[in-house]
PDB file of C-alpha atoms in Angstrom:
ATOM      1  CA  MET A1455     -22.493-153.299   1.356  1.00  0.00           C
ATOM      2  CA  ARG A1456     -23.459-156.931   1.938  1.00  0.00           C
ATOM      3  CA  CYS A1457     -23.246-159.120   5.016  1.00  0.00           C
ATOM      4  CA  ALA A1458     -20.281-161.497   4.919  1.00  0.00           C
ATOM      5  CA  GLY A1459     -22.374-164.164   6.613  1.00  0.00           C
ATOM      6  CA  CYS A1460     -25.561-164.175   4.531  1.00  0.00           C
ATOM      7  CA  GLU A1461     -25.042-161.584   1.749  1.00  0.00           C
ATOM      8  CA  ARG A1462     -27.990-159.518   2.913  1.00  0.00           C
ATOM      9  CA  SER A1463     -27.455-155.849   2.062  1.00  0.00           C
ATOM     10  CA  GLY A1464     -26.980-153.205   4.732  1.00  0.00           C
ATOM     11  CA  ALA A1465     -24.038-154.198   6.966  1.00  0.00           C
ATOM     12  CA  LEU A1466     -20.768-156.119   6.850  1.00  0.00           C
ATOM     13  CA  ILE A1467     -22.166-158.439   9.529  1.00  0.00           C
ATOM     14  CA  CYS A1468     -25.924-158.140   9.954  1.00  0.00           C
ATOM     15  CA  GLN A1469     -27.711-158.387  13.280  1.00  0.00           C
ATOM     16  CA  ASP A1470     -29.186-161.778  12.391  1.00  0.00           C
ATOM     17  CA  CYS A1471     -25.733-163.230  11.737  1.00  0.00           C
ATOM     18  CA  LEU A1472     -24.349-161.708  14.915  1.00  0.00           C
ATOM     19  CA  ALA A1473     -27.223-163.278  16.833  1.00  0.00           C
ATOM     20  CA  ALA A1474     -26.585-166.625  15.112  1.00  0.00           C
ATOM     21  CA  LEU A1475     -22.991-166.900  16.354  1.00  0.00           C
ATOM     22  CA  THR A1476     -22.567-169.893  18.666  1.00  0.00           C
ATOM     23  CA  LEU A1477     -20.677-168.091  21.408  1.00  0.00           C
ATOM     24  CA  ILE A1478     -18.613-170.236  23.760  1.00  0.00           C
ATOM     25  CA  ASP A1479     -19.358-169.849  27.468  1.00  0.00           C
ATOM     26  CA  PRO A1480     -15.992-169.338  29.225  1.00  0.00           C
ATOM     27  CA  ARG A1481     -17.444-170.754  32.436  1.00  0.00           C
ATOM     28  CA  HIS A1482     -17.842-174.148  30.763  1.00  0.00           C
ATOM     29  CA  SER A1483     -15.173-174.270  28.064  1.00  0.00           C
ATOM     30  CA  CYS A1484     -11.953-176.273  28.005  1.00  0.00           C
ATOM     31  CA  THR A1485      -9.215-174.055  29.397  1.00  0.00           C
ATOM     32  CA  ARG A1486      -6.568-176.036  27.521  1.00  0.00           C
ATOM     33  CA  CYS A1487      -7.864-175.951  23.938  1.00  0.00           C
ATOM     34  CA  GLY A1488     -10.851-173.571  23.959  1.00  0.00           C
ATOM     35  CA  ALA A1489     -13.419-176.254  23.093  1.00  0.00           C
ATOM     36  CA  PRO A1490     -17.005-175.313  23.994  1.00  0.00           C
ATOM     37  CA  PHE A1491     -17.543-178.266  26.329  1.00  0.00           C
ATOM     38  CA  GLY A1492     -15.396-179.029  29.351  1.00  0.00           C
ATOM     39  CA  ASP A1493     -16.053-177.647  32.802  1.00  0.00           C
ATOM     40  CA  LEU A1494     -12.375-178.286  33.396  1.00  0.00           C
ATOM     41  CA  LEU A1495     -11.032-180.077  30.308  1.00  0.00           C
ATOM     42  CA  CYS A1496     -12.768-181.420  27.226  1.00  0.00           C
ATOM     43  CA  THR A1497     -12.793-185.151  26.525  1.00  0.00           C
ATOM     44  CA  GLU A1498      -9.893-184.970  24.061  1.00  0.00           C
ATOM     45  CA  CYS A1499      -7.638-183.010  26.413  1.00  0.00           C
ATOM     46  CA  SER A1500      -8.526-185.288  29.316  1.00  0.00           C
ATOM     47  CA  VAL A1501      -7.504-188.319  27.259  1.00  0.00           C
ATOM     48  CA  GLU A1502      -4.288-186.759  25.942  1.00  0.00           C
ATOM     49  CA  GLY A1503      -3.240-185.598  29.399  1.00  0.00           C
ATOM     50  CA  ALA A1504      -0.531-183.191  30.521  1.00  0.00           C
ATOM     51  CA  SER A1505       1.922-184.315  27.845  1.00  0.00           C
ATOM     52  CA  SER A1506      -0.152-183.017  24.923  1.00  0.00           C
ATOM     53  CA  ALA A1507       1.253-180.223  22.763  1.00  0.00           C
ATOM     54  CA  MET A1508      -1.438-177.790  23.915  1.00  0.00           C
ATOM     55  CA  ALA A1509      -0.873-178.595  27.590  1.00  0.00           C
ATOM     56  CA  GLU A1510       2.884-178.155  27.359  1.00  0.00           C
ATOM     57  CA  ALA A1511       2.785-174.941  25.323  1.00  0.00           C
ATOM     58  CA  LEU A1512      -0.263-172.931  26.405  1.00  0.00           C
ATOM     59  CA  ASP A1513      -1.167-171.834  29.906  1.00  0.00           C
ATOM     60  CA  ARG A1514      -4.815-171.239  28.965  1.00  0.00           C
ATOM     61  CA  CYS A1515      -6.861-171.129  25.792  1.00  0.00           C
ATOM     62  CA  LEU A1516     -10.080-169.331  24.912  1.00  0.00           C
ATOM     63  CA  ALA A1517     -12.192-169.054  21.757  1.00  0.00           C
ATOM     64  CA  CYS A1518     -15.013-166.675  20.899  1.00  0.00           C
ATOM     65  CA  ALA A1519     -17.402-169.005  19.103  1.00  0.00           C
ATOM     66  CA  ALA A1520     -17.815-172.431  17.570  1.00  0.00           C
ATOM     67  CA  TYR A1521     -16.858-172.711  13.910  1.00  0.00           C
ATOM     68  CA  THR A1522     -20.446-172.975  12.728  1.00  0.00           C
ATOM     69  CA  HIS A1523     -22.651-170.798  10.517  1.00  0.00           C
ATOM     70  CA  PRO A1524     -22.148-167.926   9.888  1.00  0.00           C
ATOM     71  CA  LEU A1525     -18.552-167.782  11.143  1.00  0.00           C
ATOM     72  CA  PRO A1526     -16.894-169.890   8.397  1.00  0.00           C
ATOM     73  CA  ARG A1527     -18.337-167.618   5.708  1.00  0.00           C
ATOM     74  CA  ILE A1528     -17.301-164.490   7.591  1.00  0.00           C
ATOM     75  CA  ILE A1529     -13.727-165.695   8.092  1.00  0.00           C
ATOM     76  CA  LYS A1530     -13.493-166.884   4.486  1.00  0.00           C
ATOM     77  CA  ALA A1531     -14.724-163.507   3.231  1.00  0.00           C
ATOM     78  CA  TYR A1532     -12.054-161.816   5.315  1.00  0.00           C
ATOM     79  CA  LYS A1533      -9.109-164.123   4.579  1.00  0.00           C
ATOM     80  CA  ASP A1534      -9.783-165.340   1.060  1.00  0.00           C
ATOM     81  CA  ALA A1535     -12.076-162.747  -0.523  1.00  0.00           C
ATOM     82  CA  GLY A1536     -10.148-159.706   0.681  1.00  0.00           C
ATOM     83  CA  GLU A1537     -12.904-158.093   2.760  1.00  0.00           C
ATOM     84  CA  ARG A1538     -10.436-156.267   5.004  1.00  0.00           C
ATOM     85  CA  ARG A1539     -13.138-154.071   6.493  1.00  0.00           C
ATOM     86  CA  LEU A1540     -14.060-157.057   8.677  1.00  0.00           C
ATOM     87  CA  ALA A1541     -10.836-156.748  10.695  1.00  0.00           C
ATOM     88  CA  PRO A1542     -12.175-154.309  13.326  1.00  0.00           C
ATOM     89  CA  TYR A1543     -15.359-156.383  13.737  1.00  0.00           C
ATOM     90  CA  LEU A1544     -13.325-159.516  14.415  1.00  0.00           C
ATOM     91  CA  ALA A1545     -10.996-157.584  16.709  1.00  0.00           C
ATOM     92  CA  GLU A1546     -13.989-156.402  18.719  1.00  0.00           C
ATOM     93  CA  LEU A1547     -15.300-159.965  18.959  1.00  0.00           C
ATOM     94  CA  LEU A1548     -11.941-161.104  20.380  1.00  0.00           C
ATOM     95  CA  TYR A1549     -11.825-158.183  22.793  1.00  0.00           C
ATOM     96  CA  ASP A1550     -15.381-158.690  24.047  1.00  0.00           C
ATOM     97  CA  THR A1551     -14.702-162.399  24.555  1.00  0.00           C
ATOM     98  CA  ALA A1552     -11.529-161.872  26.581  1.00  0.00           C
ATOM     99  CA  LEU A1553     -13.082-159.101  28.661  1.00  0.00           C
ATOM    100  CA  HIS A1554     -16.201-161.166  29.343  1.00  0.00           C
ATOM    101  CA  ALA A1555     -14.185-164.265  30.258  1.00  0.00           C
ATOM    102  CA  GLN A1556     -12.084-162.597  32.907  1.00  0.00           C
ATOM    103  CA  VAL A1557     -15.210-161.054  34.462  1.00  0.00           C
ATOM    104  CA  VAL A1558     -17.555-164.069  34.508  1.00  0.00           C
ATOM    105  CA  ALA A1559     -14.898-166.764  34.972  1.00  0.00           C
ATOM    106  CA  PRO A1560     -12.108-165.153  37.025  1.00  0.00           C
ATOM    107  CA  ASP A1561     -11.051-168.502  38.471  1.00  0.00           C
ATOM    108  CA  ARG A1562     -10.410-169.782  34.952  1.00  0.00           C
ATOM    109  CA  TYR A1563      -9.516-166.737  32.855  1.00  0.00           C
ATOM    110  CA  GLY A1564      -8.671-164.051  35.380  1.00  0.00           C
ATOM    111  CA  GLY A1565      -6.164-161.578  33.945  1.00  0.00           C
ATOM    112  CA  VAL A1566      -6.242-163.142  30.489  1.00  0.00           C
ATOM    113  CA  LEU A1567      -6.454-159.614  29.088  1.00  0.00           C
ATOM    114  CA  SER A1568      -5.641-157.245  31.951  1.00  0.00           C
ATOM    115  CA  GLY A1569      -2.620-159.305  32.989  1.00  0.00           C
ATOM    116  CA  ALA A1570      -1.046-159.517  29.536  1.00  0.00           C
ATOM    117  CA  ASP A1571       2.177-157.608  28.919  1.00  0.00           C
ATOM    118  CA  ALA A1572       1.788-157.813  25.145  1.00  0.00           C
ATOM    119  CA  VAL A1573      -0.334-159.244  22.356  1.00  0.00           C
ATOM    120  CA  VAL A1574       1.329-161.482  19.773  1.00  0.00           C
ATOM    121  CA  PHE A1575      -0.452-162.666  16.628  1.00  0.00           C
ATOM    122  CA  VAL A1576       0.112-165.918  14.751  1.00  0.00           C
ATOM    123  CA  PRO A1577       1.662-164.609  11.515  1.00  0.00           C
ATOM    124  CA  ALA A1578       0.962-165.638   7.954  1.00  0.00           C
ATOM    125  CA  THR A1579       3.623-167.304   5.843  1.00  0.00           C
ATOM    126  CA  ALA A1580       5.345-165.194   3.198  1.00  0.00           C
ATOM    127  CA  ALA A1581       3.402-167.087   0.523  1.00  0.00           C
ATOM    128  CA  ALA A1582       0.060-166.375   2.208  1.00  0.00           C
ATOM    129  CA  PHE A1583       1.008-162.728   2.632  1.00  0.00           C
ATOM    130  CA  ARG A1584       1.793-162.439  -1.093  1.00  0.00           C
ATOM    131  CA  ARG A1585      -1.427-164.190  -2.049  1.00  0.00           C
ATOM    132  CA  ARG A1586      -3.681-162.069   0.175  1.00  0.00           C
ATOM    133  CA  GLY A1587      -1.695-158.849   0.109  1.00  0.00           C
ATOM    134  CA  PHE A1588      -1.863-158.505   3.896  1.00  0.00           C
ATOM    135  CA  ASP A1589      -1.330-160.424   7.122  1.00  0.00           C
ATOM    136  CA  HIS A1590      -4.863-161.166   8.233  1.00  0.00           C
ATOM    137  CA  MET A1591      -4.040-161.579  11.932  1.00  0.00           C
ATOM    138  CA  GLU A1592      -1.843-158.501  12.128  1.00  0.00           C
ATOM    139  CA  ALA A1593      -4.737-156.488  10.685  1.00  0.00           C
ATOM    140  CA  ILE A1594      -6.941-157.816  13.498  1.00  0.00           C
ATOM    141  CA  ALA A1595      -4.292-157.475  16.205  1.00  0.00           C
ATOM    142  CA  ARG A1596      -3.834-153.738  15.679  1.00  0.00           C
ATOM    143  CA  PRO A1597      -7.451-152.689  16.406  1.00  0.00           C
ATOM    144  CA  PHE A1598      -7.590-155.334  19.160  1.00  0.00           C
ATOM    145  CA  CYS A1599      -4.653-153.652  20.885  1.00  0.00           C
ATOM    146  CA  GLU A1600      -6.243-150.240  20.454  1.00  0.00           C
ATOM    147  CA  LEU A1601      -9.393-151.521  22.169  1.00  0.00           C
ATOM    148  CA  SER A1602      -7.588-153.338  24.977  1.00  0.00           C
ATOM    149  CA  GLY A1603      -4.700-150.967  25.587  1.00  0.00           C
ATOM    150  CA  VAL A1604      -2.305-153.930  25.577  1.00  0.00           C
ATOM    151  CA  PRO A1605       0.817-153.297  23.453  1.00  0.00           C
ATOM    152  CA  LEU A1606       1.288-155.206  20.205  1.00  0.00           C
ATOM    153  CA  LEU A1607       4.488-157.201  19.807  1.00  0.00           C
ATOM    154  CA  ASP A1608       5.241-158.454  16.288  1.00  0.00           C
ATOM    155  CA  ALA A1609       7.316-161.263  17.737  1.00  0.00           C
ATOM    156  CA  LEU A1610       6.939-164.252  15.413  1.00  0.00           C
ATOM    157  CA  VAL A1611       8.003-165.146  11.889  1.00  0.00           C
ATOM    158  CA  LYS A1612       6.375-168.125  10.207  1.00  0.00           C
ATOM    159  CA  TYR A1613       8.194-170.329   7.742  1.00  0.00           C
ATOM    160  CA  GLY A1614       7.234-173.025   5.318  1.00  0.00           C
ATOM    161  CA  HIS A1615       3.873-174.566   4.859  1.00  0.00           C
ATOM    162  CA  GLY A1616       0.782-172.911   3.475  1.00  0.00           C
ATOM    163  CA  ASP A1617      -2.900-173.744   3.794  1.00  0.00           C
ATOM    164  CA  GLN A1618      -3.557-176.517   6.326  1.00  0.00           C
ATOM    165  CA  ARG A1619      -7.339-176.578   6.179  1.00  0.00           C
ATOM    166  CA  GLU A1620      -7.529-179.946   4.397  1.00  0.00           C
ATOM    167  CA  LEU A1621      -4.978-181.682   6.639  1.00  0.00           C
ATOM    168  CA  GLY A1622      -5.708-184.144   9.421  1.00  0.00           C
ATOM    169  CA  ARG A1623      -4.654-183.828  13.051  1.00  0.00           C
ATOM    170  CA  GLU A1624      -1.305-185.632  12.809  1.00  0.00           C
ATOM    171  CA  GLU A1625      -0.372-183.929   9.525  1.00  0.00           C
ATOM    172  CA  ARG A1626      -1.051-180.530  11.086  1.00  0.00           C
ATOM    173  CA  ARG A1627       1.058-181.347  14.122  1.00  0.00           C
ATOM    174  CA  GLU A1628       3.949-182.594  12.002  1.00  0.00           C
ATOM    175  CA  ARG A1629       3.906-179.526   9.772  1.00  0.00           C
ATOM    176  CA  ALA A1630       3.716-177.146  12.723  1.00  0.00           C
ATOM    177  CA  ARG A1631       6.973-178.349  14.291  1.00  0.00           C
ATOM    178  CA  GLY A1632       9.774-175.826  13.806  1.00  0.00           C
ATOM    179  CA  MET A1633       7.540-173.484  11.836  1.00  0.00           C
ATOM    180  CA  TYR A1634       8.066-170.350  13.964  1.00  0.00           C
ATOM    181  CA  GLU A1635      10.935-168.136  15.043  1.00  0.00           C
ATOM    182  CA  THR A1636      10.844-165.433  17.720  1.00  0.00           C
ATOM    183  CA  VAL A1637      12.329-162.148  16.485  1.00  0.00           C
ATOM    184  CA  GLU A1638      11.562-159.883  19.467  1.00  0.00           C
ATOM    185  CA  ASP A1639      12.566-160.036  23.125  1.00  0.00           C
ATOM    186  CA  VAL A1640       9.789-161.843  24.986  1.00  0.00           C
ATOM    187  CA  ARG A1641      11.784-162.884  28.051  1.00  0.00           C
ATOM    188  CA  GLY A1642       9.751-162.728  31.258  1.00  0.00           C
ATOM    189  CA  ARG A1643       6.625-161.439  29.525  1.00  0.00           C
ATOM    190  CA  ARG A1644       3.067-162.685  29.856  1.00  0.00           C
ATOM    191  CA  LEU A1645       1.731-162.902  26.309  1.00  0.00           C
ATOM    192  CA  LEU A1646      -1.707-163.166  24.750  1.00  0.00           C
ATOM    193  CA  LEU A1647      -1.393-165.071  21.469  1.00  0.00           C
ATOM    194  CA  ILE A1648      -4.225-164.539  18.977  1.00  0.00           C
ATOM    195  CA  ASP A1649      -5.259-166.512  15.897  1.00  0.00           C
ATOM    196  CA  ASP A1650      -8.337-166.970  13.744  1.00  0.00           C
ATOM    197  CA  VAL A1651      -9.324-170.650  13.940  1.00  0.00           C
ATOM    198  CA  ILE A1652      -8.262-173.493  16.232  1.00  0.00           C
ATOM    199  CA  THR A1653      -8.820-176.871  14.593  1.00  0.00           C
ATOM    200  CA  THR A1654      -6.437-179.364  16.178  1.00  0.00           C
ATOM    201  CA  GLY A1655      -4.509-176.735  18.127  1.00  0.00           C
ATOM    202  CA  ALA A1656      -1.246-177.599  16.356  1.00  0.00           C
ATOM    203  CA  THR A1657      -0.604-174.076  15.076  1.00  0.00           C
ATOM    204  CA  MET A1658      -1.372-172.376  18.367  1.00  0.00           C
ATOM    205  CA  ALA A1659       0.683-174.923  20.294  1.00  0.00           C
ATOM    206  CA  ALA A1660       3.689-174.585  17.982  1.00  0.00           C
ATOM    207  CA  ALA A1661       3.643-170.780  18.113  1.00  0.00           C
ATOM    208  CA  SER A1662       3.267-170.784  21.889  1.00  0.00           C
ATOM    209  CA  ALA A1663       6.029-173.367  22.310  1.00  0.00           C
ATOM    210  CA  GLU A1664       8.401-171.155  20.354  1.00  0.00           C
ATOM    211  CA  LEU A1665       7.534-168.131  22.515  1.00  0.00           C
ATOM    212  CA  LYS A1666       8.132-170.214  25.638  1.00  0.00           C
ATOM    213  CA  ARG A1667      11.446-171.417  24.191  1.00  0.00           C
ATOM    214  CA  ALA A1668      12.427-167.773  23.721  1.00  0.00           C
ATOM    215  CA  GLY A1669      11.723-167.046  27.391  1.00  0.00           C
ATOM    216  CA  ALA A1670       8.084-165.943  27.647  1.00  0.00           C
ATOM    217  CA  ALA A1671       6.838-166.324  31.224  1.00  0.00           C
ATOM    218  CA  ALA A1672       3.330-167.352  30.159  1.00  0.00           C
ATOM    219  CA  VAL A1673       1.289-167.637  26.974  1.00  0.00           C
ATOM    220  CA  ASP A1674      -2.513-167.616  26.807  1.00  0.00           C
ATOM    221  CA  GLY A1675      -4.249-168.371  23.514  1.00  0.00           C
ATOM    222  CA  LEU A1676      -7.259-166.509  22.113  1.00  0.00           C
ATOM    223  CA  ALA A1677      -8.969-167.445  18.845  1.00  0.00           C
ATOM    224  CA  ILE A1678     -11.988-166.247  16.923  1.00  0.00           C
ATOM    225  CA  ALA A1679     -13.333-169.738  16.271  1.00  0.00           C
ATOM    226  CA  ARG A1680     -12.967-173.284  17.569  1.00  0.00           C
ATOM    227  CA  VAL A1681     -13.694-176.246  15.324  1.00  0.00           C
ATOM    228  CA  TRP A1682     -15.523-178.883  17.348  1.00  0.00           C
TER     229      TRP A1682
END
């Protein structure tokens, strides 16, 4: 067994790589997009204002760590190299982050986990599912729900576009519009929406907007990594 972050033998994620994660302090992160800097809002969200896609769709947003070494290699090993054994590790990282946030920053993230009626994951497209052989966020959501005790709701279907990692901000936003459909009853529910990486926030915003359109009372976002 080799570490997904540094390829050192002995563990899927070694202690050195765990220690190297740039964890985001929920007391000083942007509550709108999960960015690591923003005692209230980060600079980008402050400039965009209340009419931004993230502001209109998400009630709050939280990310575990910045998308810096070793996290990109770990996520790539999981998503693209088929190292499915990483799913429970990433689920635990999400769980620890949400639990920590509502304890140390109750004025900002109070009830983000304990107040959720259900967990919804951002689904893969059919093409991505065929390519990988599994839905990478569903595989994380299941152990996350076991840890948290919050029920899992497989509420979204994703259509259309594939890999967006090489796209710019506006291209991501344009592609994300109309990408999701709600296939479960979410009316009146407070939902915790989980995904792997927030880059521009377009995917998270589009998925949340669709859940709100279908009647969700509130949607908080939780991601493994935030590009910043």
